mmCIF file of C-alpha atoms and ligand atoms in Angstrom:
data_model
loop_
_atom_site.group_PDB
_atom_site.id
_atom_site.type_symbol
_atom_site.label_atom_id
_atom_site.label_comp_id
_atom_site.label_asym_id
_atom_site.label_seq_id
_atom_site.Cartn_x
_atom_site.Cartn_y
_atom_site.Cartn_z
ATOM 1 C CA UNK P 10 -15.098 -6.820 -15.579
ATOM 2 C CA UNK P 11 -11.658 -7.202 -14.812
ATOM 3 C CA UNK P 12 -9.128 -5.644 -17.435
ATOM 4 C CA UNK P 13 -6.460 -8.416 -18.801
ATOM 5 C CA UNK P 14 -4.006 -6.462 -20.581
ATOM 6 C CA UNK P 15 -0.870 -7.345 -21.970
ATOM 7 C CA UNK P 16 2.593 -6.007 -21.950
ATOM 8 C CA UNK P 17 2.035 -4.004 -25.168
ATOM 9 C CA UNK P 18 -1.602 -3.076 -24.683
ATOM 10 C CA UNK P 19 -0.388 -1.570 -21.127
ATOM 11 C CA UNK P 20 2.342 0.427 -22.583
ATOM 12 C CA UNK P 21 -0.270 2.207 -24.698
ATOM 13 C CA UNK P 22 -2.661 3.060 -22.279
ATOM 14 C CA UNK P 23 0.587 4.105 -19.938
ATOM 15 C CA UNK P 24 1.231 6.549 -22.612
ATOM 16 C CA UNK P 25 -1.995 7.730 -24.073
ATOM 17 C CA UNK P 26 -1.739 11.585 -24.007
ATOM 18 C CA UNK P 27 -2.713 12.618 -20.121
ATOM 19 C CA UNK P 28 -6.277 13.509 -20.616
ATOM 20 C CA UNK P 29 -7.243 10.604 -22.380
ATOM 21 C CA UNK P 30 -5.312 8.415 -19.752
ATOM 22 C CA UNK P 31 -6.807 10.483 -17.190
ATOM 23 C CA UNK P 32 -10.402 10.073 -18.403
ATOM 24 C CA UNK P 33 -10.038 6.104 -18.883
ATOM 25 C CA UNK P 34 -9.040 6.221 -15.153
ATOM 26 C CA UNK P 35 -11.739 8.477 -13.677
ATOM 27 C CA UNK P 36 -14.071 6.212 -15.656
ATOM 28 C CA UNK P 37 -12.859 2.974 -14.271
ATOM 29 C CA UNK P 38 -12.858 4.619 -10.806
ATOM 30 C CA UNK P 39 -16.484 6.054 -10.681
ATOM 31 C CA UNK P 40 -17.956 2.522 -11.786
ATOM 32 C CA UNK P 41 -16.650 0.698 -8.754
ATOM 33 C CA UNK P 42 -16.373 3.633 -6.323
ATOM 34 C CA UNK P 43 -17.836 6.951 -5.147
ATOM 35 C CA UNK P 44 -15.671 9.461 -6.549
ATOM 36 C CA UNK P 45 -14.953 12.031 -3.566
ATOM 37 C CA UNK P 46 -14.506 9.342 -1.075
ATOM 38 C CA UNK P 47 -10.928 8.804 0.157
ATOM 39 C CA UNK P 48 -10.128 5.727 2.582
ATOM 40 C CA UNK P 49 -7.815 6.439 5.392
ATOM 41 C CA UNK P 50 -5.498 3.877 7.290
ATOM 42 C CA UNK P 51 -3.173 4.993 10.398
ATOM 43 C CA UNK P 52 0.193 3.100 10.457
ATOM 44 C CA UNK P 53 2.294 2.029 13.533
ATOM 45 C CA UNK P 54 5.620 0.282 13.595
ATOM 46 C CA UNK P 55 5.030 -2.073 16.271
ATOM 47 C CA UNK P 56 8.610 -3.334 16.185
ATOM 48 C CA UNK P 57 11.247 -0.850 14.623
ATOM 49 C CA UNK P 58 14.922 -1.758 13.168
ATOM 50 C CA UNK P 59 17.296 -4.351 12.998
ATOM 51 C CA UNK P 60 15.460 -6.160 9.992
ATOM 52 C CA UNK P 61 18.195 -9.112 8.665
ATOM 53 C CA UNK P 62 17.092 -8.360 4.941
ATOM 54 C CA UNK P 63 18.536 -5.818 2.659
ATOM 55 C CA UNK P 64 16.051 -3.943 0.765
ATOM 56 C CA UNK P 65 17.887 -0.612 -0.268
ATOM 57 C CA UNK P 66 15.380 2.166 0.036
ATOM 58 C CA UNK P 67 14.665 0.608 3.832
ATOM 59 C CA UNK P 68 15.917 2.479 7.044
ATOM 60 C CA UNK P 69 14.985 -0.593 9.034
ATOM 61 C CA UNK P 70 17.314 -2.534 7.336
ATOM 62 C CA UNK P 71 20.608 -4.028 9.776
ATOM 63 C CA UNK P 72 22.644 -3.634 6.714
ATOM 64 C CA UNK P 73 22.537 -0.010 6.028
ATOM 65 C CA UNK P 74 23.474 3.011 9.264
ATOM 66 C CA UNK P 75 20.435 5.082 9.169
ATOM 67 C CA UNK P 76 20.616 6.674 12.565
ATOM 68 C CA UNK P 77 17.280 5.002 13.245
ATOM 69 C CA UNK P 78 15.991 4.629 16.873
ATOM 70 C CA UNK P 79 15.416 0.614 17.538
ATOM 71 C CA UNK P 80 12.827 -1.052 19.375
ATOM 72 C CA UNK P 81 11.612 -4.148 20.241
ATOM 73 C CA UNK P 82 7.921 -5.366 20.061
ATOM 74 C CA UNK P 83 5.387 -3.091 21.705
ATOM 75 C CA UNK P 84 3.029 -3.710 24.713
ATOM 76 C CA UNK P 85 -0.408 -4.901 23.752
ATOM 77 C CA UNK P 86 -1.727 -1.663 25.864
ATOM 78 C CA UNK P 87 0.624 0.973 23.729
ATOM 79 C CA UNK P 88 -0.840 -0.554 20.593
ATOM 80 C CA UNK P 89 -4.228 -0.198 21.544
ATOM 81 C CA UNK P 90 -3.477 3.376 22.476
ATOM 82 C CA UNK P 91 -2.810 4.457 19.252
ATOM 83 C CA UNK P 92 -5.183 2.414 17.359
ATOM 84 C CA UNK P 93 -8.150 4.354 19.633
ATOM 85 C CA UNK P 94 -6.670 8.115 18.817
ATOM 86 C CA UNK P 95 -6.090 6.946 15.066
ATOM 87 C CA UNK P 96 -10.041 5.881 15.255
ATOM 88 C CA UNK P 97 -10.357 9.375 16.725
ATOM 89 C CA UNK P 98 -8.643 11.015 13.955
ATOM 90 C CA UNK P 99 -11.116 9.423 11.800
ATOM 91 C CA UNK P 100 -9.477 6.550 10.312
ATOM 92 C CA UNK P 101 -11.452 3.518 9.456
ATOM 93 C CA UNK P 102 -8.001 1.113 8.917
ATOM 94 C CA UNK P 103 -5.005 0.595 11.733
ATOM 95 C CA UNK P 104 -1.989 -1.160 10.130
ATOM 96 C CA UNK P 105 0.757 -2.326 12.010
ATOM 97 C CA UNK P 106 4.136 -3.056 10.691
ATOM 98 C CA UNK P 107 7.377 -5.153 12.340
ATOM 99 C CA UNK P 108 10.950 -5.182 10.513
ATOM 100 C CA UNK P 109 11.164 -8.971 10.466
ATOM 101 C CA UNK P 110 11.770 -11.210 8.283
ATOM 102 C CA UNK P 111 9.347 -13.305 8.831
ATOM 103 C CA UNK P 112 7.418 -13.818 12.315
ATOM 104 C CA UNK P 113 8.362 -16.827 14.805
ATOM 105 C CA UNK P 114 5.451 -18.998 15.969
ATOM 106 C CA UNK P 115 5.652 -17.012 19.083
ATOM 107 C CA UNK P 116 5.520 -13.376 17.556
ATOM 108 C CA UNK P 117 2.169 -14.360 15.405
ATOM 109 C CA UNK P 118 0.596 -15.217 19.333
ATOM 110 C CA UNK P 119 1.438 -11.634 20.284
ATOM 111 C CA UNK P 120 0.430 -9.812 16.994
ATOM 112 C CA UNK P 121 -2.559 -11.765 17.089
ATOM 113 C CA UNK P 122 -4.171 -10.174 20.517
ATOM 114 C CA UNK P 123 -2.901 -6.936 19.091
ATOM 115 C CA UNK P 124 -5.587 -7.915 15.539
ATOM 116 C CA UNK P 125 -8.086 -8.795 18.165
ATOM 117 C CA UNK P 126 -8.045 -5.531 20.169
ATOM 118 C CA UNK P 127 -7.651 -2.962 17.289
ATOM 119 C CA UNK P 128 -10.387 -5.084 15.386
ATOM 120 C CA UNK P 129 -13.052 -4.894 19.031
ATOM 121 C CA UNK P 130 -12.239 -1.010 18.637
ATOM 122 C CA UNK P 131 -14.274 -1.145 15.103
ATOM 123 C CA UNK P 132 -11.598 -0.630 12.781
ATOM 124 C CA UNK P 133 -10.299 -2.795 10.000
ATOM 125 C CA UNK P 134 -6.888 -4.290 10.939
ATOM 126 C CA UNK P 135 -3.861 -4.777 8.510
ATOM 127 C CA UNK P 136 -0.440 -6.122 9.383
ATOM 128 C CA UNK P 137 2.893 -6.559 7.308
ATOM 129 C CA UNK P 138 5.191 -8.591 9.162
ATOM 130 C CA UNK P 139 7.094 -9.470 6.388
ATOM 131 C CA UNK P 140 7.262 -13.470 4.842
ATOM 132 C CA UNK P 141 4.516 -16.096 6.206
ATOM 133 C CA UNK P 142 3.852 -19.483 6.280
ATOM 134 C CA UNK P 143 -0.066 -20.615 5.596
ATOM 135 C CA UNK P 144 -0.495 -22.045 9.106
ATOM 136 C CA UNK P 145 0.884 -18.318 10.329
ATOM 137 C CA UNK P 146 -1.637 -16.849 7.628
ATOM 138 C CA UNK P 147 -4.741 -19.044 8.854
ATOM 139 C CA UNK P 148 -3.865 -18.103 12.590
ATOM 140 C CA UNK P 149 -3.904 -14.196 11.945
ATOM 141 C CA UNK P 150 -7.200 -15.028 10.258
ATOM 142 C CA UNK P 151 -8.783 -16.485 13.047
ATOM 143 C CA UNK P 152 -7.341 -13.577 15.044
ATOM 144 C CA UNK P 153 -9.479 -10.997 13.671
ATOM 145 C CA UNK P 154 -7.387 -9.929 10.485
ATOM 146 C CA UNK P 155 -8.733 -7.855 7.416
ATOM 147 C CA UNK P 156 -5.909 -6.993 5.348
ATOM 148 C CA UNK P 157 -2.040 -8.356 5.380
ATOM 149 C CA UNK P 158 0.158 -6.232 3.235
ATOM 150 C CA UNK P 159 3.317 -7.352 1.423
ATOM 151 C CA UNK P 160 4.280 -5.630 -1.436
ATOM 152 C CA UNK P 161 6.213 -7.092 -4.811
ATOM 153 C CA UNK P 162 7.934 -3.550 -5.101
ATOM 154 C CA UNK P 163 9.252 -3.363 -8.308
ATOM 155 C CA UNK P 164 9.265 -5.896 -11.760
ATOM 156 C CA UNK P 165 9.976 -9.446 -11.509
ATOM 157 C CA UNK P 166 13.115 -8.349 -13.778
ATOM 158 C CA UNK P 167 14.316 -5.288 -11.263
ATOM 159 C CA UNK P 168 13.964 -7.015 -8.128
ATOM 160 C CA UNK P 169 17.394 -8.456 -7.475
ATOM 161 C CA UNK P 170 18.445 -4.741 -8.141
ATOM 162 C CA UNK P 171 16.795 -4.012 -4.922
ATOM 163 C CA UNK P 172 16.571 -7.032 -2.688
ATOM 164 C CA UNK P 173 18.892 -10.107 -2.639
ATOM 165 C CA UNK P 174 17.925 -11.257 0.696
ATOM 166 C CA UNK P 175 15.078 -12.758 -0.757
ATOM 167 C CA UNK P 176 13.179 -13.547 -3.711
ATOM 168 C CA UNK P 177 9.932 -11.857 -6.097
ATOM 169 C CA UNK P 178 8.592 -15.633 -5.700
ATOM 170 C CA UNK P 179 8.984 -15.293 -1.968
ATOM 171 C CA UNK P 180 6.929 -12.725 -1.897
ATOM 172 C CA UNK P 181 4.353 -13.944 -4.279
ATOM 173 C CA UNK P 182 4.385 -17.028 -2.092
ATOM 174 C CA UNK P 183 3.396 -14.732 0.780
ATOM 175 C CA UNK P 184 0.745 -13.559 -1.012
ATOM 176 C CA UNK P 185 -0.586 -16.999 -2.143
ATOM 177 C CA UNK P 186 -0.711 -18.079 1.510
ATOM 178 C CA UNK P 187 -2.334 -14.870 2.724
ATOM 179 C CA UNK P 188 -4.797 -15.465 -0.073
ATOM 180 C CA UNK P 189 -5.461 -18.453 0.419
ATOM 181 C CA UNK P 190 -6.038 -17.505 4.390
ATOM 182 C CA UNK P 191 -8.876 -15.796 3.301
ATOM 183 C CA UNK P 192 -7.401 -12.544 4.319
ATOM 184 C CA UNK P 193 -7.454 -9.392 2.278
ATOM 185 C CA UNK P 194 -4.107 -8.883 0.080
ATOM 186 C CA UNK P 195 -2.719 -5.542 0.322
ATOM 187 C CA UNK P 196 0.395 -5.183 -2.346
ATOM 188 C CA UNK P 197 2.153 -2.803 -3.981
ATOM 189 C CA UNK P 198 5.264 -1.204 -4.850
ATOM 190 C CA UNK P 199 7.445 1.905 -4.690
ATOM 191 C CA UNK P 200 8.906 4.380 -7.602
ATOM 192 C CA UNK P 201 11.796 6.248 -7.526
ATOM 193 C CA UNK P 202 14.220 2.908 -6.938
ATOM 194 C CA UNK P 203 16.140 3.700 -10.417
ATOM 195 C CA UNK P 204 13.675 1.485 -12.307
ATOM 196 C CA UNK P 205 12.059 2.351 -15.909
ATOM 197 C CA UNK P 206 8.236 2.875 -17.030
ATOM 198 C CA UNK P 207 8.657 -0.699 -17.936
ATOM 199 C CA UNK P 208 9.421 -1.767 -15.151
ATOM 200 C CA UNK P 209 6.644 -0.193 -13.631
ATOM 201 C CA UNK P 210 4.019 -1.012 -15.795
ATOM 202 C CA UNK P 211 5.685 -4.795 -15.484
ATOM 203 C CA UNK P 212 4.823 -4.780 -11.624
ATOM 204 C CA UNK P 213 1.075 -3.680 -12.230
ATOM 205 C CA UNK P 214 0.830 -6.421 -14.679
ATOM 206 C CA UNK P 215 1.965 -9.072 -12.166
ATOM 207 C CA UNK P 216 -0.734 -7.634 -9.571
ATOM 208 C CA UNK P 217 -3.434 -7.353 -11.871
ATOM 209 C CA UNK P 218 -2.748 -10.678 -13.136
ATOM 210 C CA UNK P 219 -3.236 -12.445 -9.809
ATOM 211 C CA UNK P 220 -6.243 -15.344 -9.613
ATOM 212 C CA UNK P 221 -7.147 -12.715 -7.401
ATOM 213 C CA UNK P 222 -5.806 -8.850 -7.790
ATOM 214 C CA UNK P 223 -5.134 -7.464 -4.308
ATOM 215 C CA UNK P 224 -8.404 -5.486 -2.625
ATOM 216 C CA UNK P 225 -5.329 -2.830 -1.955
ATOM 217 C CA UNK P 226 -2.702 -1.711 -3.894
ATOM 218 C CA UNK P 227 -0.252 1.013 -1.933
ATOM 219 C CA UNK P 228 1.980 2.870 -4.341
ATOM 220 C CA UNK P 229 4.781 4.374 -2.549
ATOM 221 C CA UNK P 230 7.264 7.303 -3.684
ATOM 222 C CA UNK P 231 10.795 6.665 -2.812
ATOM 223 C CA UNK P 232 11.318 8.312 0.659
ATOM 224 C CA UNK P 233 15.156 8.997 0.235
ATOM 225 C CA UNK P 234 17.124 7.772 3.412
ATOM 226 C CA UNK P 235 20.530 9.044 4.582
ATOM 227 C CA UNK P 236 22.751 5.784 4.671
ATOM 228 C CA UNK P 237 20.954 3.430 2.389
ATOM 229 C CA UNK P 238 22.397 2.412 -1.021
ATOM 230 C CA UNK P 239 19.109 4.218 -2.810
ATOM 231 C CA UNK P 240 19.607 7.954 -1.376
ATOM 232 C CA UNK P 241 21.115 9.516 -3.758
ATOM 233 C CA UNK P 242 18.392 7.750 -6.718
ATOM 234 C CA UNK P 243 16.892 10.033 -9.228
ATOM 235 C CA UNK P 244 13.476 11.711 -8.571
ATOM 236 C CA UNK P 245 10.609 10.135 -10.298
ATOM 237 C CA UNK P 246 9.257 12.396 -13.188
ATOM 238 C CA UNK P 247 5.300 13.553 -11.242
ATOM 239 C CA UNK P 248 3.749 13.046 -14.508
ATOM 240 C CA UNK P 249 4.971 9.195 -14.656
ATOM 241 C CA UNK P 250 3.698 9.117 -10.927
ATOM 242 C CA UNK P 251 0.598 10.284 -11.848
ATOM 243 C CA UNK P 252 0.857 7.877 -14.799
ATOM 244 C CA UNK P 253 1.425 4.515 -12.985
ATOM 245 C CA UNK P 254 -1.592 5.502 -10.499
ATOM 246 C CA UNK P 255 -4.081 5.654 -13.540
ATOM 247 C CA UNK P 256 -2.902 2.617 -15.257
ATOM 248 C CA UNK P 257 -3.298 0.952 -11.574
ATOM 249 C CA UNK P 258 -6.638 1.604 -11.160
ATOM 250 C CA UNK P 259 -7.577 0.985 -14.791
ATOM 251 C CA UNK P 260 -5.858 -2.937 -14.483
ATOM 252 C CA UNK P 261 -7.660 -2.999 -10.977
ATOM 253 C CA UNK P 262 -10.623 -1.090 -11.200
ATOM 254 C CA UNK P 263 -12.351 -2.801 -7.920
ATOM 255 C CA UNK P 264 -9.097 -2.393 -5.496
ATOM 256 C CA UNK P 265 -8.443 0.500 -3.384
ATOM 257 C CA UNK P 266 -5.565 2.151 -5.035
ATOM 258 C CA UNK P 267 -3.046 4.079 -2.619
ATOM 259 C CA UNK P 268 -0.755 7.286 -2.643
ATOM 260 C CA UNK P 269 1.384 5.913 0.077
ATOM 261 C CA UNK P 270 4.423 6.800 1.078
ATOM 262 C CA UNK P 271 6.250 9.838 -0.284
ATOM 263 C CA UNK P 272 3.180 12.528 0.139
ATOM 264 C CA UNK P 273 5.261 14.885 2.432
ATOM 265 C CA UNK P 274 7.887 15.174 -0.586
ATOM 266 C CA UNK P 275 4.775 15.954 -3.212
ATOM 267 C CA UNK P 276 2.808 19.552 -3.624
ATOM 268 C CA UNK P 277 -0.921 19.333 -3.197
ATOM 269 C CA UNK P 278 -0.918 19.690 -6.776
ATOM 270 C CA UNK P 279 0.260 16.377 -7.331
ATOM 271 C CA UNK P 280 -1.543 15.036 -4.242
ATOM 272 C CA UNK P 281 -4.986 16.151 -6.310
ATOM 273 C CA UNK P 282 -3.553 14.756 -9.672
ATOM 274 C CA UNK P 283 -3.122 11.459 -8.421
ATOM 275 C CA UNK P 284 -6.849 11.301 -7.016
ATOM 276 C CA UNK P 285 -8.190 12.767 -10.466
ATOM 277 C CA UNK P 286 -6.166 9.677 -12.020
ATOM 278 C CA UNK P 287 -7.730 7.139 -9.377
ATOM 279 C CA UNK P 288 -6.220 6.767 -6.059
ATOM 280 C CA UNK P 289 -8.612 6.626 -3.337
ATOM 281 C CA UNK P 290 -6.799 5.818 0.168
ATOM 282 C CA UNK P 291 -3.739 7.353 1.867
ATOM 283 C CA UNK P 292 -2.040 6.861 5.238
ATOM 284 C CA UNK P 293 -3.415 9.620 7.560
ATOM 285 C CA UNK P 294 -1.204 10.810 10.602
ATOM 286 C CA UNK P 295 2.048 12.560 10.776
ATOM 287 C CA UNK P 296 4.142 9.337 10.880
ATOM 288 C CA UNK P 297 4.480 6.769 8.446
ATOM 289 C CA UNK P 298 6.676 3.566 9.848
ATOM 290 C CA UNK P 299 9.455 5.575 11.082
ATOM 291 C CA UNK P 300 9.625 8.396 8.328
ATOM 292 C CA UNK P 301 7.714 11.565 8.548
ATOM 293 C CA UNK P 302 4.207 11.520 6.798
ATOM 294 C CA UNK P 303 1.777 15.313 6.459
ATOM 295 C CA UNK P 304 0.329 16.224 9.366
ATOM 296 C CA UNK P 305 -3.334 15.690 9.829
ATOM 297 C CA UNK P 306 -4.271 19.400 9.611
ATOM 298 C CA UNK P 307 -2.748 19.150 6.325
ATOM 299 C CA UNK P 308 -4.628 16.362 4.838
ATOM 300 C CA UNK P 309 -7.763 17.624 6.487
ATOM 301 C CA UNK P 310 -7.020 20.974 4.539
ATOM 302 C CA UNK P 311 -6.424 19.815 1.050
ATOM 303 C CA UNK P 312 -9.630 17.040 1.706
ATOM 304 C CA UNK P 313 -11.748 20.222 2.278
ATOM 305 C CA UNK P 314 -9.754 22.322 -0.595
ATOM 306 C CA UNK P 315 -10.289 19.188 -2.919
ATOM 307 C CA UNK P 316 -14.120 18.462 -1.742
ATOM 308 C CA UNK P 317 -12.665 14.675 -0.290
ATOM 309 C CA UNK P 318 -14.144 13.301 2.274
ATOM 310 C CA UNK P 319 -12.570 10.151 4.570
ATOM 311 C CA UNK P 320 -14.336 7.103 3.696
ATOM 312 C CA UNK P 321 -16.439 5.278 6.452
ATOM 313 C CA UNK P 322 -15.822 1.803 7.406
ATOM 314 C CA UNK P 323 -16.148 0.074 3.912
ATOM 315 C CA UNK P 324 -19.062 -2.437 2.820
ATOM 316 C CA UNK P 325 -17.592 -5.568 1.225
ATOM 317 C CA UNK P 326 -19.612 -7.712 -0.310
ATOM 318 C CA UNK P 327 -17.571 -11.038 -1.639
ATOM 319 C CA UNK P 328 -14.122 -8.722 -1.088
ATOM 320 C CA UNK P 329 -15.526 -6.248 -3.358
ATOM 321 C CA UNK P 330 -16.032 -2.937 -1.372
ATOM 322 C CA UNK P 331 -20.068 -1.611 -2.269
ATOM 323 C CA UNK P 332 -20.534 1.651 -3.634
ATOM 324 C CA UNK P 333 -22.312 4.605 -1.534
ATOM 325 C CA UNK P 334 -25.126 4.956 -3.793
ATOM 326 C CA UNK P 335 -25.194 4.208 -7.252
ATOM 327 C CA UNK P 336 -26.155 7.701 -8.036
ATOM 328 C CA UNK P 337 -22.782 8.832 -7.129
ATOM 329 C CA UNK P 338 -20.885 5.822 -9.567
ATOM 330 C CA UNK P 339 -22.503 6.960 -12.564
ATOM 331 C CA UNK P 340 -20.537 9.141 -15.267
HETATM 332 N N1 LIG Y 415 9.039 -5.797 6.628
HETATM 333 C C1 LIG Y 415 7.802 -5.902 5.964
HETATM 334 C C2 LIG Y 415 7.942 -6.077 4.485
HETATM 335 O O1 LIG Y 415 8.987 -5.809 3.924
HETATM 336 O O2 LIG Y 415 6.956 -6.520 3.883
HETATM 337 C C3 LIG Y 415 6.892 -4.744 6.230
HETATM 338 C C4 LIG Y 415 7.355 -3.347 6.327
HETATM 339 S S1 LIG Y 415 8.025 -2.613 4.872
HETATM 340 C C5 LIG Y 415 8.640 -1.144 5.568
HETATM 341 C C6 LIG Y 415 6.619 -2.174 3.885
HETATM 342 C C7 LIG Y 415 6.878 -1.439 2.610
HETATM 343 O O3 LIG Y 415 7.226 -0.094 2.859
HETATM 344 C C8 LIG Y 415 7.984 -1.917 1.703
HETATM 345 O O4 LIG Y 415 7.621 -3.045 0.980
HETATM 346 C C9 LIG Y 415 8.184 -0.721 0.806
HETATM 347 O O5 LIG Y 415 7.344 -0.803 -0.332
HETATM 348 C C10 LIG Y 415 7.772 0.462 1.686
HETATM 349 N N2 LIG Y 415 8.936 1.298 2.039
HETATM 350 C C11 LIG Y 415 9.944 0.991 2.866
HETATM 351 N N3 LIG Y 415 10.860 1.975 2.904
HETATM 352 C C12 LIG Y 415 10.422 2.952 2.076
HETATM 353 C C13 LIG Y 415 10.932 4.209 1.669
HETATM 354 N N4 LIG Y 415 12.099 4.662 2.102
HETATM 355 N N5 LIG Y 415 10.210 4.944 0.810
HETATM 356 C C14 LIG Y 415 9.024 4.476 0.335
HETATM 357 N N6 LIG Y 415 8.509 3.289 0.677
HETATM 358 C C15 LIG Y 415 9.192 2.517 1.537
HETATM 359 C C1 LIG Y 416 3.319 0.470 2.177
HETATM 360 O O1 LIG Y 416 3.220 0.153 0.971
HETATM 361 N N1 LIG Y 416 3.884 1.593 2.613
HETATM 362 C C2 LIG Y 416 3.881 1.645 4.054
HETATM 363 C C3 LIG Y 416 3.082 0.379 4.433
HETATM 364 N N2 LIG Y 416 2.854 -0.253 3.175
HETATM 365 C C4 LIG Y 416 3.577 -0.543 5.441
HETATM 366 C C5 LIG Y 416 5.190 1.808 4.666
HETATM 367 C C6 LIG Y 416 5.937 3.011 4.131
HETATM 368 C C7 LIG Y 416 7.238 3.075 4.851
HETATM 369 C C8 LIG Y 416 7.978 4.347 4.563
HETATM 370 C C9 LIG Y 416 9.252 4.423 5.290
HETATM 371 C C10 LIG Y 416 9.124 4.407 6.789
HETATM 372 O O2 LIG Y 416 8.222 5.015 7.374
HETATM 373 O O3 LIG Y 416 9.976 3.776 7.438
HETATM 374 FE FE1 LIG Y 417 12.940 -5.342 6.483
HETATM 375 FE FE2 LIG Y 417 10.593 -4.743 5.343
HETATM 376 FE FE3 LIG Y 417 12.541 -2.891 5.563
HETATM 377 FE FE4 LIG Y 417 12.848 -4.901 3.856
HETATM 378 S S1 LIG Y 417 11.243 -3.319 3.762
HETATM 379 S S2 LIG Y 417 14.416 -4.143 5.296
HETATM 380 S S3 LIG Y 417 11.868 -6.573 4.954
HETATM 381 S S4 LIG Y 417 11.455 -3.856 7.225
#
């Protein structure tokens, strides 16, 4: 069932006239999912700043004056905390992110009693922690962990626009650990970083191609940070947005496709655009990492406005999440 396109094929579904695009996606989305159910995942930074690479949109990045408040790794307890009121909130994922590199031996100990707390509470657990060896994959497993996220970004060809701390086959060499960890790959990018429709369609292509595609794929809008290289960047045009979400879900019809970061900066209009087209998760709470993110009154308003509700604790069966009722999947 999965959709192998290539390059050229991709391009012309990209740019099939909106509807069309738009009904190829809904179609896609309601034969895997149930189409008024939106999962929800909280994020914490659970160690903020000071990150050694250079990614240019990042305001955890050493290389780059942001203004940003640093802090070191937080208590087990203060973790917890926030995991229970983002269960409260009604979230069904808590994802916790550090601005590392990589983790030391030591650091995977400590994130791993965090996993096995957050996970006792009933709620899936996802952590990006940035590059990871397989023994550091296996040993997150064993902790208790759902989903790792690590996201390719942009194109293969764009990267070293962005990045030069590291490489795209670093990161894909992340993912093939966490993969082969048996943990759930969450991977993505963000638009907005001066890249082309190309570019963007490139990045899908790599994803989709995978032995595996990821179960999640978080699309991010440029937040635009005051002191990194990327602030002044171009906005992306909504329609492309809206665009690159429907050829997402149409290359990976069974993987939770998310409007990520960047929802503060978009009208509701665009917000409900991007679920017609196929996304179906966002991060819920008023802070993303360290930027701003809506409020939950917000969301909860344009869920009720747009007939959404948050999805419960997903079935998987074999990775693949199971559908509410079949009823509801059908055209
Ligand atoms: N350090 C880890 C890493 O790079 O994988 C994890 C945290 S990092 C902040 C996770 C992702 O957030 C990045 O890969 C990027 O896609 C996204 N991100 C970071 N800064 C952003 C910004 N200003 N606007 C939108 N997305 C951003
Ligand atoms: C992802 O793709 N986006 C999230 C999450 N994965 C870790 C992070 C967005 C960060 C936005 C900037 C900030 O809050 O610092
Ligand atoms: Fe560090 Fe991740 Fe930010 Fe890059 S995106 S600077 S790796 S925290």
């Amino acid at each position: 069932m999965q959709i192998k396109l290539n390059l050229k094929e991709a391009t012309e579904v990209f740019n099939l006239p909106l509807n069309d695009l738009v009904f190829r996606a809904q179609t896609a989305h309601r034969t895997w999912f149930s189409p008024n159910e939106v999962q929800v995942s909280t994020l914490l930074s659970i160690k903020t700043g000071s990150c050694p690479e250079n990614c240019s949109y990042c305001p955890q990045s050493s290389h780059y004056e942001t203004g940003l408040n640093k802090e070191p790794l937080m208590e087990l307890a203060d973790v917890v905390a926030a995991a229970r009121r983002a269960k409260e909130a009604g979230s069904s994922r808590f994802c916790m992110g550090a601005a590392w590199r990589g983790p030391r031996d030591r650091d995977i100990a400590l994130v791993g009693q965090m996993i096995s707390e957050v996970k006792s509470l009933g709620l899936e657990t996802c952590v990006t922690l940035g590059l990871l060896r397989r023994s550091q994959a296996a040993a997150l497993k064993d902790a208790g962990l759902d989903y790792y996220n690590h996201n390719i970004d942009t194109s293969p060809e764009y990267y070293e626009e962005v990045i030069t701390t590291r490489t795209f086959q670093d990161r894909l060499d992340t993912l093939d650990s966490v993969r082969k960890s048996g943990i759930k790959v969450c991977s993505g990018g963000i638009l907005g970083l001066g890249e082309t429709n190309e570019d963007r369609i490139k990045m899908l292509l790599v994803l989709a191609n995978l032995e595996e595609p990821p179960e999640s794929v978080p699309i991010n809008q440029l937040i635009k940070i005051p002191g990194t290289p990327l602030a002044g960047e171009k906005d992306v045009d909504p329609f492309d947005f809206v665009r690159t979400i429907a050829l997402a879900r149409i290359l990976m019809p069974k993987s939770f496709i998310r409007l990520s970061a960047g929802r503060e900066q978009m009208s509701d209009e665009l917000q409900a655009l991007c679920f017609m087209a196929g996304a179906n998760s966002i991060f819920y709470g008023e802070k993303l990492l360290t930027a701003n993110n809506p409020v939950p009154e917000k969301d909860n308003a344009l869920f009720g406005r747009l007939g959404l509700k948050k999805m419960k604790l997903p079935k998987y069966e074999k990775n693949i999440p199971v559908m509410a009722s079949q009823e509801q999947a059908s055209l």
